[in-house]
JSON list of C-alpha atoms in Angstrom, two decimals:
[
{"chain": "A", "resi": 5, "resn": "MET", "atom": "CA", "xyz": [-32.19, 73.28, 174.51]},
{"chain": "A", "resi": 6, "resn": "THR", "atom": "CA", "xyz": [-33.43, 76.90, 174.62]},
{"chain": "A", "resi": 7, "resn": "ALA", "atom": "CA", "xyz": [-30.88, 79.56, 175.68]},
{"chain": "A", "resi": 8, "resn": "THR", "atom": "CA", "xyz": [-31.59, 81.82, 178.68]},
{"chain": "A", "resi": 9, "resn": "LYS", "atom": "CA", "xyz": [-32.11, 85.22, 177.46]},
{"chain": "A", "resi": 10, "resn": "THR", "atom": "CA", "xyz": [-29.93, 87.77, 179.27]},
{"chain": "A", "resi": 11, "resn": "LYS", "atom": "CA", "xyz": [-30.70, 91.54, 178.92]},
{"chain": "A", "resi": 12, "resn": "ALA", "atom": "CA", "xyz": [-28.10, 93.45, 177.01]},
{"chain": "A", "resi": 13, "resn": "ILE", "atom": "CA", "xyz": [-25.99, 95.61, 179.15]},
{"chain": "A", "resi": 14, "resn": "PRO", "atom": "CA", "xyz": [-26.18, 99.58, 178.88]},
{"chain": "A", "resi": 15, "resn": "ALA", "atom": "CA", "xyz": [-23.44, 100.98, 176.92]},
{"chain": "A", "resi": 16, "resn": "PRO", "atom": "CA", "xyz": [-20.35, 102.20, 178.95]},
{"chain": "A", "resi": 17, "resn": "GLU", "atom": "CA", "xyz": [-18.65, 105.34, 178.38]},
{"chain": "A", "resi": 18, "resn": "ARG", "atom": "CA", "xyz": [-16.52, 105.30, 175.38]},
{"chain": "A", "resi": 19, "resn": "LYS", "atom": "CA", "xyz": [-13.66, 107.25, 173.98]},
{"chain": "A", "resi": 20, "resn": "ARG", "atom": "CA", "xyz": [-14.23, 109.89, 171.32]},
{"chain": "A", "resi": 21, "resn": "GLY", "atom": "CA", "xyz": [-13.95, 108.78, 167.67]},
{"chain": "A", "resi": 22, "resn": "SER", "atom": "CA", "xyz": [-14.21, 104.91, 168.62]},
{"chain": "A", "resi": 23, "resn": "GLY", "atom": "CA", "xyz": [-17.96, 104.73, 167.65]},
{"chain": "A", "resi": 24, "resn": "VAL", "atom": "CA", "xyz": [-17.88, 101.93, 164.90]},
{"chain": "A", "resi": 25, "resn": "LYS", "atom": "CA", "xyz": [-15.47, 99.71, 166.62]},
{"chain": "A", "resi": 26, "resn": "PHE", "atom": "CA", "xyz": [-17.26, 100.13, 169.89]},
{"chain": "A", "resi": 27, "resn": "VAL", "atom": "CA", "xyz": [-20.59, 99.15, 168.76]},
{"chain": "A", "resi": 28, "resn": "TYR", "atom": "CA", "xyz": [-18.98, 96.43, 166.58]},
{"chain": "A", "resi": 29, "resn": "ASP", "atom": "CA", "xyz": [-17.23, 94.78, 169.42]},
{"chain": "A", "resi": 30, "resn": "LEU", "atom": "CA", "xyz": [-19.98, 95.07, 171.89]},
{"chain": "A", "resi": 31, "resn": "LEU", "atom": "CA", "xyz": [-22.76, 93.70, 169.63]},
{"chain": "A", "resi": 32, "resn": "ARG", "atom": "CA", "xyz": [-20.25, 90.76, 168.50]},
{"chain": "A", "resi": 33, "resn": "ASP", "atom": "CA", "xyz": [-19.88, 89.88, 171.94]},
{"chain": "A", "resi": 34, "resn": "GLU", "atom": "CA", "xyz": [-23.39, 90.02, 172.79]},
{"chain": "A", "resi": 35, "resn": "ILE", "atom": "CA", "xyz": [-24.34, 87.89, 169.72]},
{"chain": "A", "resi": 36, "resn": "LEU", "atom": "CA", "xyz": [-21.45, 85.30, 170.36]},
{"chain": "A", "resi": 37, "resn": "ASP", "atom": "CA", "xyz": [-22.51, 85.08, 174.02]},
{"chain": "A", "resi": 38, "resn": "LEU", "atom": "CA", "xyz": [-26.11, 84.53, 173.26]},
{"chain": "A", "resi": 39, "resn": "VAL", "atom": "CA", "xyz": [-26.99, 87.86, 175.16]},
{"chain": "A", "resi": 40, "resn": "LEU", "atom": "CA", "xyz": [-28.60, 88.76, 171.62]},
{"chain": "A", "resi": 41, "resn": "LEU", "atom": "CA", "xyz": [-30.34, 85.33, 170.75]},
{"chain": "A", "resi": 42, "resn": "PRO", "atom": "CA", "xyz": [-30.35, 83.89, 167.20]},
{"chain": "A", "resi": 43, "resn": "GLY", "atom": "CA", "xyz": [-33.17, 85.34, 165.29]},
{"chain": "A", "resi": 44, "resn": "SER", "atom": "CA", "xyz": [-33.44, 88.46, 167.50]},
{"chain": "A", "resi": 45, "resn": "PRO", "atom": "CA", "xyz": [-34.39, 91.78, 165.60]},
{"chain": "A", "resi": 46, "resn": "ILE", "atom": "CA", "xyz": [-31.72, 94.50, 165.10]},
{"chain": "A", "resi": 47, "resn": "ASP", "atom": "CA", "xyz": [-33.24, 97.88, 165.31]},
{"chain": "A", "resi": 48, "resn": "GLU", "atom": "CA", "xyz": [-30.74, 100.63, 164.18]},
{"chain": "A", "resi": 49, "resn": "VAL", "atom": "CA", "xyz": [-32.91, 103.42, 165.90]},
{"chain": "A", "resi": 50, "resn": "GLN", "atom": "CA", "xyz": [-33.05, 101.72, 169.28]},
{"chain": "A", "resi": 51, "resn": "LEU", "atom": "CA", "xyz": [-29.10, 101.00, 168.96]},
{"chain": "A", "resi": 52, "resn": "ALA", "atom": "CA", "xyz": [-28.58, 104.72, 168.08]},
{"chain": "A", "resi": 53, "resn": "GLU", "atom": "CA", "xyz": [-30.37, 105.53, 171.26]},
{"chain": "A", "resi": 54, "resn": "ARG", "atom": "CA", "xyz": [-28.82, 103.03, 173.24]},
{"chain": "A", "resi": 55, "resn": "PHE", "atom": "CA", "xyz": [-25.34, 103.95, 172.26]},
{"chain": "A", "resi": 56, "resn": "GLN", "atom": "CA", "xyz": [-26.20, 107.46, 172.08]},
{"chain": "A", "resi": 57, "resn": "MET", "atom": "CA", "xyz": [-24.80, 108.08, 168.64]},
{"chain": "A", "resi": 58, "resn": "SER", "atom": "CA", "xyz": [-25.86, 108.53, 165.11]},
{"chain": "A", "resi": 59, "resn": "ARG", "atom": "CA", "xyz": [-27.08, 105.74, 162.89]},
{"chain": "A", "resi": 60, "resn": "THR", "atom": "CA", "xyz": [-24.11, 106.09, 160.74]},
{"chain": "A", "resi": 61, "resn": "PRO", "atom": "CA", "xyz": [-21.61, 104.15, 162.89]},
{"chain": "A", "resi": 62, "resn": "ILE", "atom": "CA", "xyz": [-24.48, 101.90, 163.87]},
{"chain": "A", "resi": 63, "resn": "ARG", "atom": "CA", "xyz": [-24.97, 100.83, 160.33]},
{"chain": "A", "resi": 64, "resn": "GLU", "atom": "CA", "xyz": [-21.19, 100.72, 159.68]},
{"chain": "A", "resi": 65, "resn": "ALA", "atom": "CA", "xyz": [-20.80, 98.09, 162.43]},
{"chain": "A", "resi": 66, "resn": "LEU", "atom": "CA", "xyz": [-23.99, 96.26, 161.40]},
{"chain": "A", "resi": 67, "resn": "VAL", "atom": "CA", "xyz": [-22.34, 95.77, 157.86]},
{"chain": "A", "resi": 68, "resn": "ARG", "atom": "CA", "xyz": [-19.12, 94.46, 159.48]},
{"chain": "A", "resi": 69, "resn": "LEU", "atom": "CA", "xyz": [-21.26, 91.87, 161.55]},
{"chain": "A", "resi": 70, "resn": "ALA", "atom": "CA", "xyz": [-23.04, 90.93, 158.54]},
{"chain": "A", "resi": 71, "resn": "GLY", "atom": "CA", "xyz": [-19.85, 90.22, 156.74]},
{"chain": "A", "resi": 72, "resn": "GLU", "atom": "CA", "xyz": [-18.97, 87.92, 159.28]},
{"chain": "A", "resi": 73, "resn": "GLY", "atom": "CA", "xyz": [-22.05, 86.01, 159.19]},
{"chain": "A", "resi": 74, "resn": "LEU", "atom": "CA", "xyz": [-23.50, 87.19, 162.45]},
{"chain": "A", "resi": 75, "resn": "ILE", "atom": "CA", "xyz": [-26.34, 88.98, 161.42]},
{"chain": "A", "resi": 76, "resn": "ASP", "atom": "CA", "xyz": [-28.71, 88.72, 158.40]},
{"chain": "A", "resi": 77, "resn": "THR", "atom": "CA", "xyz": [-30.29, 91.26, 156.34]},
{"chain": "A", "resi": 78, "resn": "LEU", "atom": "CA", "xyz": [-33.85, 90.21, 155.02]},
{"chain": "A", "resi": 79, "resn": "PRO", "atom": "CA", "xyz": [-35.65, 91.12, 151.88]},
{"chain": "A", "resi": 80, "resn": "ASN", "atom": "CA", "xyz": [-37.68, 93.75, 153.64]},
{"chain": "A", "resi": 81, "resn": "ARG", "atom": "CA", "xyz": [-34.44, 95.64, 154.64]},
{"chain": "A", "resi": 82, "resn": "SER", "atom": "CA", "xyz": [-34.68, 94.69, 158.33]},
{"chain": "A", "resi": 83, "resn": "THR", "atom": "CA", "xyz": [-31.92, 92.98, 160.14]},
{"chain": "A", "resi": 84, "resn": "MET", "atom": "CA", "xyz": [-31.62, 90.08, 162.71]},
{"chain": "A", "resi": 85, "resn": "VAL", "atom": "CA", "xyz": [-29.03, 88.15, 164.55]},
{"chain": "A", "resi": 86, "resn": "ALA", "atom": "CA", "xyz": [-28.15, 85.16, 162.43]},
{"chain": "A", "resi": 87, "resn": "ASN", "atom": "CA", "xyz": [-29.41, 81.69, 163.25]},
{"chain": "A", "resi": 88, "resn": "LEU", "atom": "CA", "xyz": [-26.85, 79.13, 164.47]},
{"chain": "A", "resi": 89, "resn": "ASP", "atom": "CA", "xyz": [-25.52, 77.16, 161.41]},
{"chain": "A", "resi": 90, "resn": "PHE", "atom": "CA", "xyz": [-26.80, 73.70, 162.25]},
{"chain": "A", "resi": 91, "resn": "LEU", "atom": "CA", "xyz": [-26.39, 72.18, 158.64]},
{"chain": "A", "resi": 92, "resn": "ASN", "atom": "CA", "xyz": [-22.72, 72.93, 159.06]},
{"chain": "A", "resi": 93, "resn": "MET", "atom": "CA", "xyz": [-22.07, 71.49, 162.47]},
{"chain": "A", "resi": 94, "resn": "ALA", "atom": "CA", "xyz": [-20.34, 68.39, 161.24]},
{"chain": "A", "resi": 95, "resn": "PRO", "atom": "CA", "xyz": [-17.70, 70.02, 159.24]},
{"chain": "A", "resi": 96, "resn": "PHE", "atom": "CA", "xyz": [-17.16, 72.49, 161.99]},
{"chain": "A", "resi": 97, "resn": "PHE", "atom": "CA", "xyz": [-16.61, 69.79, 164.69]},
{"chain": "A", "resi": 98, "resn": "ASP", "atom": "CA", "xyz": [-14.43, 68.13, 162.26]},
{"chain": "A", "resi": 99, "resn": "ALA", "atom": "CA", "xyz": [-12.19, 71.04, 161.67]},
{"chain": "A", "resi": 100, "resn": "LEU", "atom": "CA", "xyz": [-12.46, 72.12, 165.47]},
{"chain": "A", "resi": 101, "resn": "THR", "atom": "CA", "xyz": [-11.43, 68.56, 166.65]},
{"chain": "A", "resi": 102, "resn": "LEU", "atom": "CA", "xyz": [-8.39, 68.40, 164.15]},
{"chain": "A", "resi": 103, "resn": "MET", "atom": "CA", "xyz": [-7.30, 71.60, 165.51]},
{"chain": "A", "resi": 104, "resn": "TYR", "atom": "CA", "xyz": [-7.25, 70.52, 169.21]},
{"chain": "A", "resi": 105, "resn": "ARG", "atom": "CA", "xyz": [-5.10, 67.55, 168.27]},
{"chain": "A", "resi": 106, "resn": "VAL", "atom": "CA", "xyz": [-2.61, 69.51, 165.77]},
{"chain": "A", "resi": 107, "resn": "THR", "atom": "CA", "xyz": [-1.96, 72.42, 168.09]},
{"chain": "A", "resi": 108, "resn": "THR", "atom": "CA", "xyz": [-1.56, 70.31, 171.15]},
{"chain": "A", "resi": 109, "resn": "GLN", "atom": "CA", "xyz": [0.71, 67.92, 169.32]},
{"chain": "A", "resi": 110, "resn": "LEU", "atom": "CA", "xyz": [2.80, 70.84, 167.91]},
{"chain": "A", "resi": 111, "resn": "ALA", "atom": "CA", "xyz": [3.03, 72.49, 171.25]},
{"chain": "A", "resi": 112, "resn": "ALA", "atom": "CA", "xyz": [4.45, 69.48, 172.84]},
{"chain": "A", "resi": 113, "resn": "GLN", "atom": "CA", "xyz": [6.81, 69.45, 170.21]},
{"chain": "A", "resi": 114, "resn": "ASN", "atom": "CA", "xyz": [7.92, 73.17, 169.72]},
{"chain": "A", "resi": 115, "resn": "ARG", "atom": "CA", "xyz": [7.24, 74.63, 173.12]},
{"chain": "A", "resi": 116, "resn": "ARG", "atom": "CA", "xyz": [9.54, 77.00, 174.84]},
{"chain": "A", "resi": 117, "resn": "PRO", "atom": "CA", "xyz": [9.91, 78.17, 178.66]},
{"chain": "A", "resi": 118, "resn": "GLU", "atom": "CA", "xyz": [8.10, 81.20, 178.05]},
{"chain": "A", "resi": 119, "resn": "ASP", "atom": "CA", "xyz": [5.15, 79.20, 176.32]},
{"chain": "A", "resi": 120, "resn": "LEU", "atom": "CA", "xyz": [4.80, 77.06, 179.43]},
{"chain": "A", "resi": 121, "resn": "GLU", "atom": "CA", "xyz": [4.45, 80.30, 181.60]},
{"chain": "A", "resi": 122, "resn": "ALA", "atom": "CA", "xyz": [1.59, 81.69, 179.23]},
{"chain": "A", "resi": 123, "resn": "ILE", "atom": "CA", "xyz": [-0.19, 78.26, 179.37]},
{"chain": "A", "resi": 124, "resn": "ARG", "atom": "CA", "xyz": [-0.01, 78.01, 182.89]},
{"chain": "A", "resi": 125, "resn": "ALA", "atom": "CA", "xyz": [-1.26, 81.34, 183.60]},
{"chain": "A", "resi": 126, "resn": "ARG", "atom": "CA", "xyz": [-4.08, 81.02, 181.18]},
{"chain": "A", "resi": 127, "resn": "GLN", "atom": "CA", "xyz": [-5.04, 77.66, 182.83]},
{"chain": "A", "resi": 128, "resn": "GLU", "atom": "CA", "xyz": [-5.12, 79.45, 186.33]},
{"chain": "A", "resi": 129, "resn": "GLU", "atom": "CA", "xyz": [-7.35, 81.89, 184.57]},
{"chain": "A", "resi": 130, "resn": "PHE", "atom": "CA", "xyz": [-9.79, 79.06, 183.47]},
{"chain": "A", "resi": 131, "resn": "ALA", "atom": "CA", "xyz": [-9.71, 77.40, 186.79]},
{"chain": "A", "resi": 132, "resn": "ALA", "atom": "CA", "xyz": [-10.57, 80.56, 188.54]},
{"chain": "A", "resi": 133, "resn": "ALA", "atom": "CA", "xyz": [-13.53, 81.05, 185.95]},
{"chain": "A", "resi": 134, "resn": "VAL", "atom": "CA", "xyz": [-14.68, 77.63, 186.69]},
{"chain": "A", "resi": 135, "resn": "LYS", "atom": "CA", "xyz": [-14.51, 78.10, 190.67]},
{"chain": "A", "resi": 136, "resn": "ALA", "atom": "CA", "xyz": [-16.70, 81.36, 190.24]},
{"chain": "A", "resi": 137, "resn": "GLN", "atom": "CA", "xyz": [-19.16, 79.56, 187.82]},
{"chain": "A", "resi": 138, "resn": "ASP", "atom": "CA", "xyz": [-18.67, 82.39, 185.44]},
{"chain": "A", "resi": 139, "resn": "ALA", "atom": "CA", "xyz": [-19.59, 80.98, 181.98]},
{"chain": "A", "resi": 140, "resn": "LEU", "atom": "CA", "xyz": [-18.63, 83.88, 180.02]},
{"chain": "A", "resi": 141, "resn": "ALA", "atom": "CA", "xyz": [-15.30, 84.16, 181.51]},
{"chain": "A", "resi": 142, "resn": "MET", "atom": "CA", "xyz": [-15.16, 80.26, 181.21]},
{"chain": "A", "resi": 143, "resn": "ILE", "atom": "CA", "xyz": [-15.62, 80.65, 177.54]},
{"chain": "A", "resi": 144, "resn": "ALA", "atom": "CA", "xyz": [-13.00, 83.44, 177.00]},
{"chain": "A", "resi": 145, "resn": "THR", "atom": "CA", "xyz": [-10.30, 81.88, 179.35]},
{"chain": "A", "resi": 146, "resn": "ASN", "atom": "CA", "xyz": [-10.60, 78.42, 177.69]},
{"chain": "A", "resi": 147, "resn": "ALA", "atom": "CA", "xyz": [-10.09, 80.04, 174.52]},
{"chain": "A", "resi": 148, "resn": "ALA", "atom": "CA", "xyz": [-7.18, 81.89, 175.69]},
{"chain": "A", "resi": 149, "resn": "PHE", "atom": "CA", "xyz": [-5.71, 78.81, 177.07]},
{"chain": "A", "resi": 150, "resn": "HIS", "atom": "CA", "xyz": [-5.97, 76.89, 173.81]},
{"chain": "A", "resi": 151, "resn": "ALA", "atom": "CA", "xyz": [-4.82, 79.70, 171.81]},
{"chain": "A", "resi": 152, "resn": "ALA", "atom": "CA", "xyz": [-1.74, 80.05, 174.14]},
{"chain": "A", "resi": 153, "resn": "ILE", "atom": "CA", "xyz": [-1.15, 76.06, 173.32]},
{"chain": "A", "resi": 154, "resn": "ALA", "atom": "CA", "xyz": [-1.54, 76.98, 169.67]},
{"chain": "A", "resi": 155, "resn": "GLU", "atom": "CA", "xyz": [1.03, 79.67, 169.91]},
{"chain": "A", "resi": 156, "resn": "ALA", "atom": "CA", "xyz": [3.53, 77.22, 171.49]},
{"chain": "A", "resi": 157, "resn": "GLY", "atom": "CA", "xyz": [3.16, 75.19, 168.24]},
{"chain": "A", "resi": 158, "resn": "ARG", "atom": "CA", "xyz": [4.69, 77.79, 166.17]},
{"chain": "A", "resi": 159, "resn": "ASN", "atom": "CA", "xyz": [2.47, 77.51, 163.08]},
{"chain": "A", "resi": 160, "resn": "PRO", "atom": "CA", "xyz": [0.58, 80.83, 162.34]},
{"chain": "A", "resi": 161, "resn": "TYR", "atom": "CA", "xyz": [-1.72, 79.13, 159.80]},
{"chain": "A", "resi": 162, "resn": "PHE", "atom": "CA", "xyz": [-2.93, 76.82, 162.60]},
{"chain": "A", "resi": 163, "resn": "ASN", "atom": "CA", "xyz": [-2.99, 79.54, 165.10]},
{"chain": "A", "resi": 164, "resn": "SER", "atom": "CA", "xyz": [-5.40, 81.67, 162.71]},
{"chain": "A", "resi": 165, "resn": "LEU", "atom": "CA", "xyz": [-7.60, 78.99, 161.65]},
{"chain": "A", "resi": 166, "resn": "PHE", "atom": "CA", "xyz": [-7.96, 77.68, 165.12]},
{"chain": "A", "resi": 167, "resn": "SER", "atom": "CA", "xyz": [-8.81, 81.20, 166.58]},
{"chain": "A", "resi": 168, "resn": "ARG", "atom": "CA", "xyz": [-11.46, 81.70, 164.03]},
{"chain": "A", "resi": 169, "resn": "LEU", "atom": "CA", "xyz": [-13.00, 78.21, 164.95]},
{"chain": "A", "resi": 170, "resn": "LEU", "atom": "CA", "xyz": [-12.90, 79.01, 168.61]},
{"chain": "A", "resi": 171, "resn": "ASP", "atom": "CA", "xyz": [-14.61, 82.24, 167.91]},
{"chain": "A", "resi": 172, "resn": "GLU", "atom": "CA", "xyz": [-17.19, 81.16, 165.54]},
{"chain": "A", "resi": 173, "resn": "GLY", "atom": "CA", "xyz": [-18.11, 78.36, 168.22]},
{"chain": "A", "resi": 174, "resn": "ARG", "atom": "CA", "xyz": [-18.69, 80.66, 171.01]},
{"chain": "A", "resi": 175, "resn": "ARG", "atom": "CA", "xyz": [-22.40, 80.35, 170.73]},
{"chain": "A", "resi": 176, "resn": "PHE", "atom": "CA", "xyz": [-22.28, 76.59, 170.76]},
{"chain": "A", "resi": 177, "resn": "LEU", "atom": "CA", "xyz": [-19.93, 76.75, 173.72]},
{"chain": "A", "resi": 178, "resn": "ARG", "atom": "CA", "xyz": [-22.47, 79.04, 175.65]},
{"chain": "A", "resi": 179, "resn": "LEU", "atom": "CA", "xyz": [-24.99, 76.31, 175.19]},
{"chain": "A", "resi": 180, "resn": "TYR", "atom": "CA", "xyz": [-22.41, 73.55, 176.33]},
{"chain": "A", "resi": 181, "resn": "TYR", "atom": "CA", "xyz": [-21.80, 75.44, 179.65]},
{"chain": "A", "resi": 182, "resn": "GLN", "atom": "CA", "xyz": [-25.60, 75.94, 180.07]},
{"chain": "A", "resi": 183, "resn": "SER", "atom": "CA", "xyz": [-26.06, 72.17, 179.86]},
{"chain": "A", "resi": 184, "resn": "TYR", "atom": "CA", "xyz": [-24.15, 72.03, 183.11]},
{"chain": "A", "resi": 185, "resn": "ASP", "atom": "CA", "xyz": [-26.01, 74.94, 184.58]},
{"chain": "A", "resi": 186, "resn": "ASP", "atom": "CA", "xyz": [-22.63, 77.00, 184.23]},
{"chain": "A", "resi": 187, "resn": "ARG", "atom": "CA", "xyz": [-21.25, 74.57, 186.97]},
{"chain": "A", "resi": 188, "resn": "LEU", "atom": "CA", "xyz": [-18.68, 73.04, 184.95]},
{"chain": "A", "resi": 189, "resn": "PRO", "atom": "CA", "xyz": [-17.16, 69.86, 186.73]},
{"chain": "A", "resi": 190, "resn": "GLN", "atom": "CA", "xyz": [-13.69, 69.87, 188.01]},
{"chain": "A", "resi": 191, "resn": "GLN", "atom": "CA", "xyz": [-13.08, 67.11, 185.55]},
{"chain": "A", "resi": 192, "resn": "PHE", "atom": "CA", "xyz": [-12.50, 69.60, 182.62]},
{"chain": "A", "resi": 193, "resn": "VAL", "atom": "CA", "xyz": [-10.06, 71.62, 184.72]},
{"chain": "A", "resi": 194, "resn": "ASP", "atom": "CA", "xyz": [-8.04, 68.50, 185.34]},
{"chain": "A", "resi": 195, "resn": "GLU", "atom": "CA", "xyz": [-8.23, 67.46, 181.74]},
{"chain": "A", "resi": 196, "resn": "HIS", "atom": "CA", "xyz": [-6.52, 70.91, 181.06]},
{"chain": "A", "resi": 197, "resn": "GLU", "atom": "CA", "xyz": [-3.80, 70.04, 183.70]},
{"chain": "A", "resi": 198, "resn": "THR", "atom": "CA", "xyz": [-3.24, 66.54, 182.00]},
{"chain": "A", "resi": 199, "resn": "ILE", "atom": "CA", "xyz": [-2.76, 68.53, 178.53]},
{"chain": "A", "resi": 200, "resn": "VAL", "atom": "CA", "xyz": [-0.27, 70.83, 180.09]},
{"chain": "A", "resi": 201, "resn": "ALA", "atom": "CA", "xyz": [1.68, 67.88, 181.65]},
{"chain": "A", "resi": 202, "resn": "ALA", "atom": "CA", "xyz": [2.01, 66.12, 178.20]},
{"chain": "A", "resi": 203, "resn": "ILE", "atom": "CA", "xyz": [3.36, 69.54, 176.76]},
{"chain": "A", "resi": 204, "resn": "VAL", "atom": "CA", "xyz": [5.79, 69.83, 179.33]},
{"chain": "A", "resi": 205, "resn": "ALA", "atom": "CA", "xyz": [6.91, 66.32, 179.03]},
{"chain": "A", "resi": 206, "resn": "ARG", "atom": "CA", "xyz": [7.32, 66.85, 175.31]},
{"chain": "A", "resi": 207, "resn": "ASP", "atom": "CA", "xyz": [5.14, 63.78, 174.64]},
{"chain": "A", "resi": 208, "resn": "THR", "atom": "CA", "xyz": [3.71, 64.45, 171.38]},
{"chain": "A", "resi": 209, "resn": "ALA", "atom": "CA", "xyz": [1.71, 61.26, 170.96]},
{"chain": "A", "resi": 210, "resn": "LEU", "atom": "CA", "xyz": [0.08, 61.62, 174.21]},
{"chain": "A", "resi": 211, "resn": "ALA", "atom": "CA", "xyz": [-0.64, 65.40, 173.88]},
{"chain": "A", "resi": 212, "resn": "GLU", "atom": "CA", "xyz": [-2.53, 64.59, 170.52]},
{"chain": "A", "resi": 213, "resn": "ARG", "atom": "CA", "xyz": [-4.65, 61.94, 171.99]},
{"chain": "A", "resi": 214, "resn": "LEU", "atom": "CA", "xyz": [-5.74, 64.43, 174.89]},
{"chain": "A", "resi": 215, "resn": "GLY", "atom": "CA", "xyz": [-6.43, 67.14, 172.58]},
{"chain": "A", "resi": 216, "resn": "LYS", "atom": "CA", "xyz": [-8.57, 64.77, 170.53]},
{"chain": "A", "resi": 217, "resn": "ALA", "atom": "CA", "xyz": [-10.39, 63.32, 173.62]},
{"chain": "A", "resi": 218, "resn": "HIS", "atom": "CA", "xyz": [-10.94, 66.85, 175.01]},
{"chain": "A", "resi": 219, "resn": "ALA", "atom": "CA", "xyz": [-12.38, 68.10, 171.80]},
{"chain": "A", "resi": 220, "resn": "GLU", "atom": "CA", "xyz": [-14.70, 64.96, 171.37]},
{"chain": "A", "resi": 221, "resn": "GLN", "atom": "CA", "xyz": [-16.04, 65.28, 174.70]},
{"chain": "A", "resi": 222, "resn": "ILE", "atom": "CA", "xyz": [-17.24, 68.78, 173.94]},
{"chain": "A", "resi": 223, "resn": "VAL", "atom": "CA", "xyz": [-18.66, 67.75, 170.59]},
{"chain": "A", "resi": 224, "resn": "ARG", "atom": "CA", "xyz": [-20.68, 64.77, 172.14]},
{"chain": "A", "resi": 225, "resn": "GLN", "atom": "CA", "xyz": [-22.12, 67.02, 175.08]},
{"chain": "A", "resi": 226, "resn": "ILE", "atom": "CA", "xyz": [-23.17, 69.67, 172.22]},
{"chain": "A", "resi": 227, "resn": "GLN", "atom": "CA", "xyz": [-24.61, 66.88, 170.00]},
{"chain": "A", "resi": 228, "resn": "LYS", "atom": "CA", "xyz": [-26.64, 65.48, 172.74]},
{"chain": "A", "resi": 229, "resn": "LEU", "atom": "CA", "xyz": [-27.97, 68.82, 173.49]},
{"chain": "A", "resi": 230, "resn": "MET", "atom": "CA", "xyz": [-29.18, 69.49, 169.95]},
{"chain": "A", "resi": 231, "resn": "ILE", "atom": "CA", "xyz": [-30.59, 65.81, 169.21]},
{"chain": "A", "resi": 232, "resn": "GLY", "atom": "CA", "xyz": [-31.54, 65.11, 172.79]},
{"chain": "A", "resi": 233, "resn": "GLU", "atom": "CA", "xyz": [-31.57, 61.48, 174.30]},
{"chain": "A", "resi": 234, "resn": "ASP", "atom": "CA", "xyz": [-35.34, 60.83, 174.82]},
{"chain": "A", "resi": 235, "resn": "ARG", "atom": "CA", "xyz": [-36.83, 58.50, 172.44]},
{"chain": "A", "resi": 236, "resn": "LEU", "atom": "CA", "xyz": [-40.31, 57.60, 171.87]},
{"chain": "A", "resi": 237, "resn": "ASP", "atom": "CA", "xyz": [-40.83, 53.90, 172.99]},
{"chain": "A", "resi": 238, "resn": "ILE", "atom": "CA", "xyz": [-44.25, 52.39, 172.23]},
{"chain": "A", "resi": 239, "resn": "ALA", "atom": "CA", "xyz": [-44.93, 48.70, 172.55]},
{"chain": "A", "resi": 240, "resn": "LEU", "atom": "CA", "xyz": [-46.61, 47.61, 169.48]}
]
């Protein structure tokens, strides 16, 4: 499936001295949200004009993005948005599914009353984004919902890994939402509600099963997008 190209938004006003971070944050979001498509060229001169600043902070921001694997520098010194890493999709999805399972189970085991407040608040925000058919808000609020669950599990190492995986998977999730024309079925809001209920009930076994099923559904949909279902059927 080909992602729909969205025009990059003009840079809003920025605070003095925030150049590198400002450029880094905005370009990173545009890359992860597929506003800047994989393989798109990155031109320092155009970015300097767009952000109305010198090329030095632009270059420093690009170095940070390259360090995260989000842009590539070519032999001719030109730069481009990194392509999606299809070769490592299988291990990525394995790790993502494991983190859904582990963090949801630990949340059911270790959650506190204040954790439930945070989880429910993030779920309300996700439901509102689904109702508004705002794909970028869906991605952000879904990540915040699962991050709140991970926080309730009280394992900072799992939290860190899960946050990294959710962040790295934003480009895949953007394709995932596009497969539904950005109209995510109510089913997925309801799945979140059942996960919350299992955490409230401290049912660790159910929470783990629900986390696993939730992750596997996302993985199947993305794999279907990548591979497709049409097959050549010729009578011989």
